[in-house]
Amino acid sequence: MAYKPFDLSGKVALITGGNGGIGLGFAEAIAASGGDVCIWGTNAEKNEAALAQLKVHGTKVAAMTCNVADESDVDAKFAETLKQFGRVDGCFANAGVSSGRGAPFWEMTTEEWKRVTSVNLDGAFFTFRAACRHMAERGDGGRLVGTASLAAVSGQARGEHYAATKGAMVSMIYAMAVEMARYGVTANVVLPGWITTAMTEKAFAWEKFAANVMPRIPVRRWGEKEDFGGIAVYLMSDASSYHSGDTFLIDGAYGRF
């Protein structure tokens, strides 16, 4: 017999950046566990492809085109999500852009800094703000989940802007865990390691990079989006109602080696 608290029937998850990679891994597992899912993404074609994958689970699913760096777009799409689903029980701020391999930090342009921070940090703020407002007004609990990175807790040369956004994500989650607890809302953050996504595709194809990094991953493989399904279901479920203000490092023990 299945452990009943992991049954997500009747729960609604909103996942930004849910049309691929880790976000789609979250979405697929939640839908497979009975939850309804709304994904946001900037690429309409990827949205439709992801939607087709999610529909096989038989729950209510939707995909919306949304730029989380645009405050008004986030507020409008959150309102549309509520219109279609009636409520949001779990909000996953997962959308993000990478730092790439740019110039040394002292040569970083303001435009490059803002390109990353506008999506990774401002976008998370806009998304979580809308979710917190809704959950506080509703008053019957909820789940807030952020996707950070190993870069939040380890050094990344030429990625100071990316690291800053992910470190801020962790701190923001800790603060929300305290403030939102009175409303029955938990807040936690996932720190992925080296995961196979569109964002890491070029790096993994670089032979020198792979030769240097792979030996440092004790489980000896890159992570996959499916590796994030279990944590998504747990954090959405009733089983995690007393678990808040935590970080979940999912990296094949890379950060411990």
PDB file of C-alpha atoms in Angstrom:
ATOM      1  CA  MET A   1       0.000   0.000   0.000  1.00  0.00           C
ATOM      2  CA  ALA A   2       1.356   3.440  -0.954  1.00  0.00           C
ATOM      3  CA  TYR A   3       2.241   5.918   1.775  1.00  0.00           C
ATOM      4  CA  LYS A   4      -0.848   8.145   1.692  1.00  0.00           C
ATOM      5  CA  PRO A   5       0.801  11.522   2.461  1.00  0.00           C
ATOM      6  CA  PHE A   6       2.612  11.291  -0.886  1.00  0.00           C
ATOM      7  CA  ASP A   7      -0.694  11.261  -2.756  1.00  0.00           C
ATOM      8  CA  LEU A   8      -0.918  14.747  -4.300  1.00  0.00           C
ATOM      9  CA  SER A   9      -4.504  14.472  -5.539  1.00  0.00           C
ATOM     10  CA  GLY A  10      -6.259  17.830  -5.225  1.00  0.00           C
ATOM     11  CA  LYS A  11      -3.009  19.796  -4.926  1.00  0.00           C
ATOM     12  CA  VAL A  12      -1.832  22.352  -7.494  1.00  0.00           C
ATOM     13  CA  ALA A  13       1.810  23.082  -8.266  1.00  0.00           C
ATOM     14  CA  LEU A  14       3.139  26.087 -10.173  1.00  0.00           C
ATOM     15  CA  ILE A  15       6.604  25.565 -11.629  1.00  0.00           C
ATOM     16  CA  THR A  16       8.512  28.356 -13.363  1.00  0.00           C
ATOM     17  CA  GLY A  17      10.972  27.128 -15.955  1.00  0.00           C
ATOM     18  CA  GLY A  18       8.915  23.946 -15.950  1.00  0.00           C
ATOM     19  CA  ASN A  19       9.229  23.172 -19.648  1.00  0.00           C
ATOM     20  CA  GLY A  20      12.609  21.443 -19.412  1.00  0.00           C
ATOM     21  CA  GLY A  21      15.434  20.232 -17.211  1.00  0.00           C
ATOM     22  CA  ILE A  22      14.969  20.150 -13.454  1.00  0.00           C
ATOM     23  CA  GLY A  23      11.660  22.039 -13.650  1.00  0.00           C
ATOM     24  CA  LEU A  24      10.160  19.402 -15.930  1.00  0.00           C
ATOM     25  CA  GLY A  25      11.513  16.726 -13.595  1.00  0.00           C
ATOM     26  CA  PHE A  26       9.591  18.385 -10.767  1.00  0.00           C
ATOM     27  CA  ALA A  27       6.454  18.652 -12.895  1.00  0.00           C
ATOM     28  CA  GLU A  28       6.452  15.067 -14.180  1.00  0.00           C
ATOM     29  CA  ALA A  29       6.794  13.562 -10.704  1.00  0.00           C
ATOM     30  CA  ILE A  30       4.079  15.773  -9.222  1.00  0.00           C
ATOM     31  CA  ALA A  31       1.661  14.938 -12.045  1.00  0.00           C
ATOM     32  CA  ALA A  32       2.504  11.222 -11.731  1.00  0.00           C
ATOM     33  CA  SER A  33       1.635  11.468  -8.025  1.00  0.00           C
ATOM     34  CA  GLY A  34      -1.813  12.893  -8.770  1.00  0.00           C
ATOM     35  CA  GLY A  35      -1.127  16.606  -8.582  1.00  0.00           C
ATOM     36  CA  ASP A  36      -2.312  19.268 -11.009  1.00  0.00           C
ATOM     37  CA  VAL A  37       0.499  21.271 -12.595  1.00  0.00           C
ATOM     38  CA  CYS A  38       0.911  24.651 -14.275  1.00  0.00           C
ATOM     39  CA  ILE A  39       4.272  25.318 -15.904  1.00  0.00           C
ATOM     40  CA  TRP A  40       5.642  28.682 -16.993  1.00  0.00           C
ATOM     41  CA  GLY A  41       8.329  29.151 -19.623  1.00  0.00           C
ATOM     42  CA  THR A  42       9.477  31.692 -22.176  1.00  0.00           C
ATOM     43  CA  ASN A  43       9.619  29.270 -25.128  1.00  0.00           C
ATOM     44  CA  ALA A  44       6.144  28.452 -26.436  1.00  0.00           C
ATOM     45  CA  GLU A  45       7.312  25.399 -28.396  1.00  0.00           C
ATOM     46  CA  LYS A  46       9.045  23.897 -25.366  1.00  0.00           C
ATOM     47  CA  ASN A  47       5.939  24.637 -23.315  1.00  0.00           C
ATOM     48  CA  GLU A  48       3.772  22.637 -25.703  1.00  0.00           C
ATOM     49  CA  ALA A  49       6.224  19.732 -25.821  1.00  0.00           C
ATOM     50  CA  ALA A  50       6.377  19.605 -22.022  1.00  0.00           C
ATOM     51  CA  LEU A  51       2.587  19.842 -21.795  1.00  0.00           C
ATOM     52  CA  ALA A  52       2.223  16.790 -24.033  1.00  0.00           C
ATOM     53  CA  GLN A  53       4.509  14.818 -21.698  1.00  0.00           C
ATOM     54  CA  LEU A  54       2.563  15.894 -18.617  1.00  0.00           C
ATOM     55  CA  LYS A  55      -0.857  15.075 -20.061  1.00  0.00           C
ATOM     56  CA  VAL A  56      -0.118  11.341 -20.060  1.00  0.00           C
ATOM     57  CA  HIS A  57      -0.506  11.304 -16.269  1.00  0.00           C
ATOM     58  CA  GLY A  58      -4.183  12.241 -16.490  1.00  0.00           C
ATOM     59  CA  THR A  59      -4.194  15.217 -14.123  1.00  0.00           C
ATOM     60  CA  LYS A  60      -5.046  18.815 -14.982  1.00  0.00           C
ATOM     61  CA  VAL A  61      -2.067  20.542 -16.583  1.00  0.00           C
ATOM     62  CA  ALA A  62      -1.437  23.861 -18.310  1.00  0.00           C
ATOM     63  CA  ALA A  63       1.481  25.778 -19.782  1.00  0.00           C
ATOM     64  CA  MET A  64       1.827  29.548 -19.954  1.00  0.00           C
ATOM     65  CA  THR A  65       4.371  31.782 -21.625  1.00  0.00           C
ATOM     66  CA  CYS A  66       5.846  34.013 -18.941  1.00  0.00           C
ATOM     67  CA  ASN A  67       9.008  36.074 -18.508  1.00  0.00           C
ATOM     68  CA  VAL A  68       9.611  36.007 -14.759  1.00  0.00           C
ATOM     69  CA  ALA A  69      11.898  39.043 -15.034  1.00  0.00           C
ATOM     70  CA  ASP A  70       8.821  41.076 -15.991  1.00  0.00           C
ATOM     71  CA  GLU A  71       6.910  42.021 -12.831  1.00  0.00           C
ATOM     72  CA  SER A  72       3.622  42.711 -14.591  1.00  0.00           C
ATOM     73  CA  ASP A  73       3.839  39.483 -16.593  1.00  0.00           C
ATOM     74  CA  VAL A  74       4.331  37.451 -13.409  1.00  0.00           C
ATOM     75  CA  ASP A  75       1.363  39.073 -11.687  1.00  0.00           C
ATOM     76  CA  ALA A  76      -0.838  38.577 -14.752  1.00  0.00           C
ATOM     77  CA  LYS A  77       0.151  34.932 -15.211  1.00  0.00           C
ATOM     78  CA  PHE A  78      -0.288  34.173 -11.523  1.00  0.00           C
ATOM     79  CA  ALA A  79      -3.814  35.584 -11.722  1.00  0.00           C
ATOM     80  CA  GLU A  80      -4.450  33.458 -14.821  1.00  0.00           C
ATOM     81  CA  THR A  81      -3.115  30.383 -13.015  1.00  0.00           C
ATOM     82  CA  LEU A  82      -5.550  30.995 -10.160  1.00  0.00           C
ATOM     83  CA  LYS A  83      -8.373  31.506 -12.659  1.00  0.00           C
ATOM     84  CA  GLN A  84      -7.672  28.137 -14.287  1.00  0.00           C
ATOM     85  CA  PHE A  85      -6.804  26.077 -11.199  1.00  0.00           C
ATOM     86  CA  GLY A  86      -8.524  27.894  -8.335  1.00  0.00           C
ATOM     87  CA  ARG A  87      -5.501  27.786  -6.031  1.00  0.00           C
ATOM     88  CA  VAL A  88      -1.739  27.232  -5.873  1.00  0.00           C
ATOM     89  CA  ASP A  89      -0.566  24.846  -3.156  1.00  0.00           C
ATOM     90  CA  GLY A  90       3.085  24.704  -4.170  1.00  0.00           C
ATOM     91  CA  CYS A  91       5.186  27.334  -5.934  1.00  0.00           C
ATOM     92  CA  PHE A  92       8.530  26.266  -7.416  1.00  0.00           C
ATOM     93  CA  ALA A  93      10.702  29.246  -8.422  1.00  0.00           C
ATOM     94  CA  ASN A  94      12.916  27.295 -10.773  1.00  0.00           C
ATOM     95  CA  ALA A  95      13.383  29.561 -13.820  1.00  0.00           C
ATOM     96  CA  GLY A  96      16.933  30.721 -14.335  1.00  0.00           C
ATOM     97  CA  VAL A  97      19.714  31.596 -16.753  1.00  0.00           C
ATOM     98  CA  SER A  98      23.353  30.555 -16.569  1.00  0.00           C
ATOM     99  CA  SER A  99      26.441  32.701 -16.238  1.00  0.00           C
ATOM    100  CA  GLY A 100      28.197  31.169 -19.226  1.00  0.00           C
ATOM    101  CA  ARG A 101      31.960  31.548 -19.446  1.00  0.00           C
ATOM    102  CA  GLY A 102      32.460  35.294 -19.547  1.00  0.00           C
ATOM    103  CA  ALA A 103      35.254  37.718 -18.869  1.00  0.00           C
ATOM    104  CA  PRO A 104      37.036  38.074 -15.521  1.00  0.00           C
ATOM    105  CA  PHE A 105      34.892  39.612 -12.802  1.00  0.00           C
ATOM    106  CA  TRP A 106      36.592  42.997 -13.069  1.00  0.00           C
ATOM    107  CA  GLU A 107      35.558  43.167 -16.719  1.00  0.00           C
ATOM    108  CA  MET A 108      31.938  42.103 -16.186  1.00  0.00           C
ATOM    109  CA  THR A 109      29.514  44.607 -17.665  1.00  0.00           C
ATOM    110  CA  THR A 110      26.512  45.985 -15.848  1.00  0.00           C
ATOM    111  CA  GLU A 111      24.340  44.570 -18.639  1.00  0.00           C
ATOM    112  CA  GLU A 112      25.683  41.056 -18.014  1.00  0.00           C
ATOM    113  CA  TRP A 113      25.145  41.415 -14.260  1.00  0.00           C
ATOM    114  CA  LYS A 114      21.554  42.509 -14.810  1.00  0.00           C
ATOM    115  CA  ARG A 115      20.896  39.798 -17.413  1.00  0.00           C
ATOM    116  CA  VAL A 116      21.456  37.129 -14.777  1.00  0.00           C
ATOM    117  CA  THR A 117      20.103  38.879 -11.694  1.00  0.00           C
ATOM    118  CA  SER A 118      16.894  40.030 -13.416  1.00  0.00           C
ATOM    119  CA  VAL A 119      15.811  36.439 -14.046  1.00  0.00           C
ATOM    120  CA  ASN A 120      17.431  34.485 -11.228  1.00  0.00           C
ATOM    121  CA  LEU A 121      16.802  36.913  -8.384  1.00  0.00           C
ATOM    122  CA  ASP A 122      14.180  39.468  -9.422  1.00  0.00           C
ATOM    123  CA  GLY A 123      12.176  36.720 -11.117  1.00  0.00           C
ATOM    124  CA  ALA A 124      12.203  34.606  -7.967  1.00  0.00           C
ATOM    125  CA  PHE A 125      11.143  37.621  -5.908  1.00  0.00           C
ATOM    126  CA  PHE A 126       8.223  38.452  -8.200  1.00  0.00           C
ATOM    127  CA  THR A 127       7.107  34.805  -8.265  1.00  0.00           C
ATOM    128  CA  PHE A 128       7.385  34.174  -4.534  1.00  0.00           C
ATOM    129  CA  ARG A 129       5.752  37.494  -3.686  1.00  0.00           C
ATOM    130  CA  ALA A 130       2.662  36.572  -5.691  1.00  0.00           C
ATOM    131  CA  ALA A 131       2.586  33.094  -4.147  1.00  0.00           C
ATOM    132  CA  CYS A 132       3.017  34.370  -0.585  1.00  0.00           C
ATOM    133  CA  ARG A 133       0.227  36.917  -1.027  1.00  0.00           C
ATOM    134  CA  HIS A 134      -2.101  34.182  -2.265  1.00  0.00           C
ATOM    135  CA  MET A 135      -1.151  31.673   0.435  1.00  0.00           C
ATOM    136  CA  ALA A 136      -1.383  34.204   3.264  1.00  0.00           C
ATOM    137  CA  GLU A 137      -4.821  35.341   2.094  1.00  0.00           C
ATOM    138  CA  ARG A 138      -6.017  31.757   1.718  1.00  0.00           C
ATOM    139  CA  GLY A 139      -4.640  30.806   5.116  1.00  0.00           C
ATOM    140  CA  ASP A 140      -4.606  27.019   4.763  1.00  0.00           C
ATOM    141  CA  GLY A 141      -0.955  26.284   4.075  1.00  0.00           C
ATOM    142  CA  GLY A 142       1.317  25.948   1.098  1.00  0.00           C
ATOM    143  CA  ARG A 143       4.783  25.101  -0.164  1.00  0.00           C
ATOM    144  CA  LEU A 144       7.518  27.411  -1.469  1.00  0.00           C
ATOM    145  CA  VAL A 145      10.480  25.781  -3.207  1.00  0.00           C
ATOM    146  CA  GLY A 146      13.446  27.531  -4.776  1.00  0.00           C
ATOM    147  CA  THR A 147      16.038  26.095  -7.135  1.00  0.00           C
ATOM    148  CA  ALA A 148      19.469  27.399  -6.199  1.00  0.00           C
ATOM    149  CA  SER A 149      22.805  25.760  -7.069  1.00  0.00           C
ATOM    150  CA  LEU A 150      26.061  24.465  -5.676  1.00  0.00           C
ATOM    151  CA  ALA A 151      27.321  27.899  -6.727  1.00  0.00           C
ATOM    152  CA  ALA A 152      25.462  29.291  -3.709  1.00  0.00           C
ATOM    153  CA  VAL A 153      27.866  27.572  -1.329  1.00  0.00           C
ATOM    154  CA  SER A 154      31.027  26.982  -3.384  1.00  0.00           C
ATOM    155  CA  GLY A 155      33.269  29.227  -5.457  1.00  0.00           C
ATOM    156  CA  GLN A 156      32.635  29.659  -9.168  1.00  0.00           C
ATOM    157  CA  ALA A 157      35.189  31.719 -11.045  1.00  0.00           C
ATOM    158  CA  ARG A 158      33.677  34.206 -13.510  1.00  0.00           C
ATOM    159  CA  GLY A 159      30.243  33.399 -12.157  1.00  0.00           C
ATOM    160  CA  GLU A 160      29.935  35.894  -9.332  1.00  0.00           C
ATOM    161  CA  HIS A 161      26.608  37.216 -10.616  1.00  0.00           C
ATOM    162  CA  TYR A 162      25.153  33.703 -10.868  1.00  0.00           C
ATOM    163  CA  ALA A 163      26.503  32.755  -7.431  1.00  0.00           C
ATOM    164  CA  ALA A 164      25.094  35.949  -5.926  1.00  0.00           C
ATOM    165  CA  THR A 165      21.591  35.115  -7.169  1.00  0.00           C
ATOM    166  CA  LYS A 166      21.732  31.549  -5.887  1.00  0.00           C
ATOM    167  CA  GLY A 167      23.112  32.575  -2.511  1.00  0.00           C
ATOM    168  CA  ALA A 168      20.338  35.135  -2.283  1.00  0.00           C
ATOM    169  CA  MET A 169      17.800  32.429  -3.126  1.00  0.00           C
ATOM    170  CA  VAL A 170      18.928  30.422  -0.106  1.00  0.00           C
ATOM    171  CA  SER A 171      18.722  33.440   2.202  1.00  0.00           C
ATOM    172  CA  MET A 172      15.316  34.453   0.843  1.00  0.00           C
ATOM    173  CA  ILE A 173      13.987  30.935   1.458  1.00  0.00           C
ATOM    174  CA  TYR A 174      15.232  30.995   5.060  1.00  0.00           C
ATOM    175  CA  ALA A 175      13.481  34.314   5.662  1.00  0.00           C
ATOM    176  CA  MET A 176      10.217  33.157   4.086  1.00  0.00           C
ATOM    177  CA  ALA A 177      10.310  29.953   6.124  1.00  0.00           C
ATOM    178  CA  VAL A 178      10.179  32.057   9.280  1.00  0.00           C
ATOM    179  CA  GLU A 179       7.663  34.653   8.098  1.00  0.00           C
ATOM    180  CA  MET A 180       5.254  32.266   6.376  1.00  0.00           C
ATOM    181  CA  ALA A 181       5.213  29.564   9.068  1.00  0.00           C
ATOM    182  CA  ARG A 182       2.243  31.214  10.820  1.00  0.00           C
ATOM    183  CA  TYR A 183       0.200  30.577   7.685  1.00  0.00           C
ATOM    184  CA  GLY A 184       1.133  26.902   7.525  1.00  0.00           C
ATOM    185  CA  VAL A 185       3.491  27.548   4.607  1.00  0.00           C
ATOM    186  CA  THR A 186       6.885  25.849   4.375  1.00  0.00           C
ATOM    187  CA  ALA A 187       9.859  27.140   2.378  1.00  0.00           C
ATOM    188  CA  ASN A 188      12.818  25.052   1.240  1.00  0.00           C
ATOM    189  CA  VAL A 189      15.523  25.222  -1.396  1.00  0.00           C
ATOM    190  CA  VAL A 190      17.097  22.644  -3.717  1.00  0.00           C
ATOM    191  CA  LEU A 191      20.791  22.894  -4.611  1.00  0.00           C
ATOM    192  CA  PRO A 192      21.527  20.881  -7.779  1.00  0.00           C
ATOM    193  CA  GLY A 193      25.001  19.767  -8.750  1.00  0.00           C
ATOM    194  CA  TRP A 194      26.046  18.994 -12.326  1.00  0.00           C
ATOM    195  CA  ILE A 195      22.775  18.100 -14.033  1.00  0.00           C
ATOM    196  CA  THR A 196      22.110  17.311 -17.694  1.00  0.00           C
ATOM    197  CA  THR A 197      19.998  20.227 -18.957  1.00  0.00           C
ATOM    198  CA  ALA A 198      19.982  22.627 -21.888  1.00  0.00           C
ATOM    199  CA  MET A 199      21.911  25.019 -19.649  1.00  0.00           C
ATOM    200  CA  THR A 200      24.814  22.597 -19.139  1.00  0.00           C
ATOM    201  CA  GLU A 201      24.833  20.988 -22.585  1.00  0.00           C
ATOM    202  CA  LYS A 202      27.815  22.924 -23.939  1.00  0.00           C
ATOM    203  CA  ALA A 203      29.889  22.426 -20.804  1.00  0.00           C
ATOM    204  CA  PHE A 204      29.303  18.661 -20.748  1.00  0.00           C
ATOM    205  CA  ALA A 205      30.266  18.410 -24.423  1.00  0.00           C
ATOM    206  CA  TRP A 206      33.625  20.071 -23.665  1.00  0.00           C
ATOM    207  CA  GLU A 207      36.030  17.149 -23.250  1.00  0.00           C
ATOM    208  CA  LYS A 208      38.430  18.947 -20.912  1.00  0.00           C
ATOM    209  CA  PHE A 209      35.592  20.060 -18.624  1.00  0.00           C
ATOM    210  CA  ALA A 210      34.073  16.584 -18.443  1.00  0.00           C
ATOM    211  CA  ALA A 211      37.468  14.986 -17.787  1.00  0.00           C
ATOM    212  CA  ASN A 212      38.093  17.351 -14.871  1.00  0.00           C
ATOM    213  CA  VAL A 213      34.637  17.284 -13.286  1.00  0.00           C
ATOM    214  CA  MET A 214      33.395  13.701 -13.690  1.00  0.00           C
ATOM    215  CA  PRO A 215      36.109  12.156 -11.468  1.00  0.00           C
ATOM    216  CA  ARG A 216      34.986  14.503  -8.682  1.00  0.00           C
ATOM    217  CA  ILE A 217      31.425  13.135  -8.728  1.00  0.00           C
ATOM    218  CA  PRO A 218      31.449  10.082  -6.444  1.00  0.00           C
ATOM    219  CA  VAL A 219      28.434   8.435  -8.132  1.00  0.00           C
ATOM    220  CA  ARG A 220      30.256   8.832 -11.484  1.00  0.00           C
ATOM    221  CA  ARG A 221      27.464  10.224 -13.599  1.00  0.00           C
ATOM    222  CA  TRP A 222      25.779  13.506 -14.418  1.00  0.00           C
ATOM    223  CA  GLY A 223      22.485  14.143 -12.692  1.00  0.00           C
ATOM    224  CA  GLU A 224      19.223  13.814 -14.643  1.00  0.00           C
ATOM    225  CA  LYS A 225      15.903  15.614 -14.292  1.00  0.00           C
ATOM    226  CA  GLU A 226      14.384  12.416 -12.917  1.00  0.00           C
ATOM    227  CA  ASP A 227      16.697  12.727  -9.904  1.00  0.00           C
ATOM    228  CA  PHE A 228      14.556  15.662  -8.748  1.00  0.00           C
ATOM    229  CA  GLY A 229      11.164  13.996  -8.855  1.00  0.00           C
ATOM    230  CA  GLY A 230      11.322  12.520  -5.377  1.00  0.00           C
ATOM    231  CA  ILE A 231      12.183  15.764  -3.624  1.00  0.00           C
ATOM    232  CA  ALA A 232       9.407  17.583  -5.519  1.00  0.00           C
ATOM    233  CA  VAL A 233       6.784  15.079  -4.406  1.00  0.00           C
ATOM    234  CA  TYR A 234       8.049  15.115  -0.825  1.00  0.00           C
ATOM    235  CA  LEU A 235       8.041  18.904  -0.575  1.00  0.00           C
ATOM    236  CA  MET A 236       4.568  19.143  -2.140  1.00  0.00           C
ATOM    237  CA  SER A 237       3.159  16.460   0.129  1.00  0.00           C
ATOM    238  CA  ASP A 238       1.677  16.448   3.602  1.00  0.00           C
ATOM    239  CA  ALA A 239       4.737  14.461   4.697  1.00  0.00           C
ATOM    240  CA  SER A 240       6.840  17.654   4.706  1.00  0.00           C
ATOM    241  CA  SER A 241       4.464  19.867   6.695  1.00  0.00           C
ATOM    242  CA  TYR A 242       6.963  20.277   9.576  1.00  0.00           C
ATOM    243  CA  HIS A 243      10.060  20.488   7.369  1.00  0.00           C
ATOM    244  CA  SER A 244      10.912  24.085   6.547  1.00  0.00           C
ATOM    245  CA  GLY A 245      13.910  26.356   6.118  1.00  0.00           C
ATOM    246  CA  ASP A 246      16.143  23.600   4.762  1.00  0.00           C
ATOM    247  CA  THR A 247      18.508  23.083   1.826  1.00  0.00           C
ATOM    248  CA  PHE A 248      18.525  19.870  -0.198  1.00  0.00           C
ATOM    249  CA  LEU A 249      21.866  19.216  -1.884  1.00  0.00           C
ATOM    250  CA  ILE A 250      21.307  16.876  -4.850  1.00  0.00           C
ATOM    251  CA  ASP A 251      24.695  16.464  -6.491  1.00  0.00           C
ATOM    252  CA  GLY A 252      25.830  12.828  -6.321  1.00  0.00           C
ATOM    253  CA  ALA A 253      28.011  13.759  -3.301  1.00  0.00           C
ATOM    254  CA  TYR A 254      30.084  16.174  -5.430  1.00  0.00           C
ATOM    255  CA  GLY A 255      30.052  18.794  -2.678  1.00  0.00           C
ATOM    256  CA  ARG A 256      31.262  16.287  -0.079  1.00  0.00           C
ATOM    257  CA  PHE A 257      34.324  15.030  -1.978  1.00  0.00           C
TER     258      PHE A 257
END
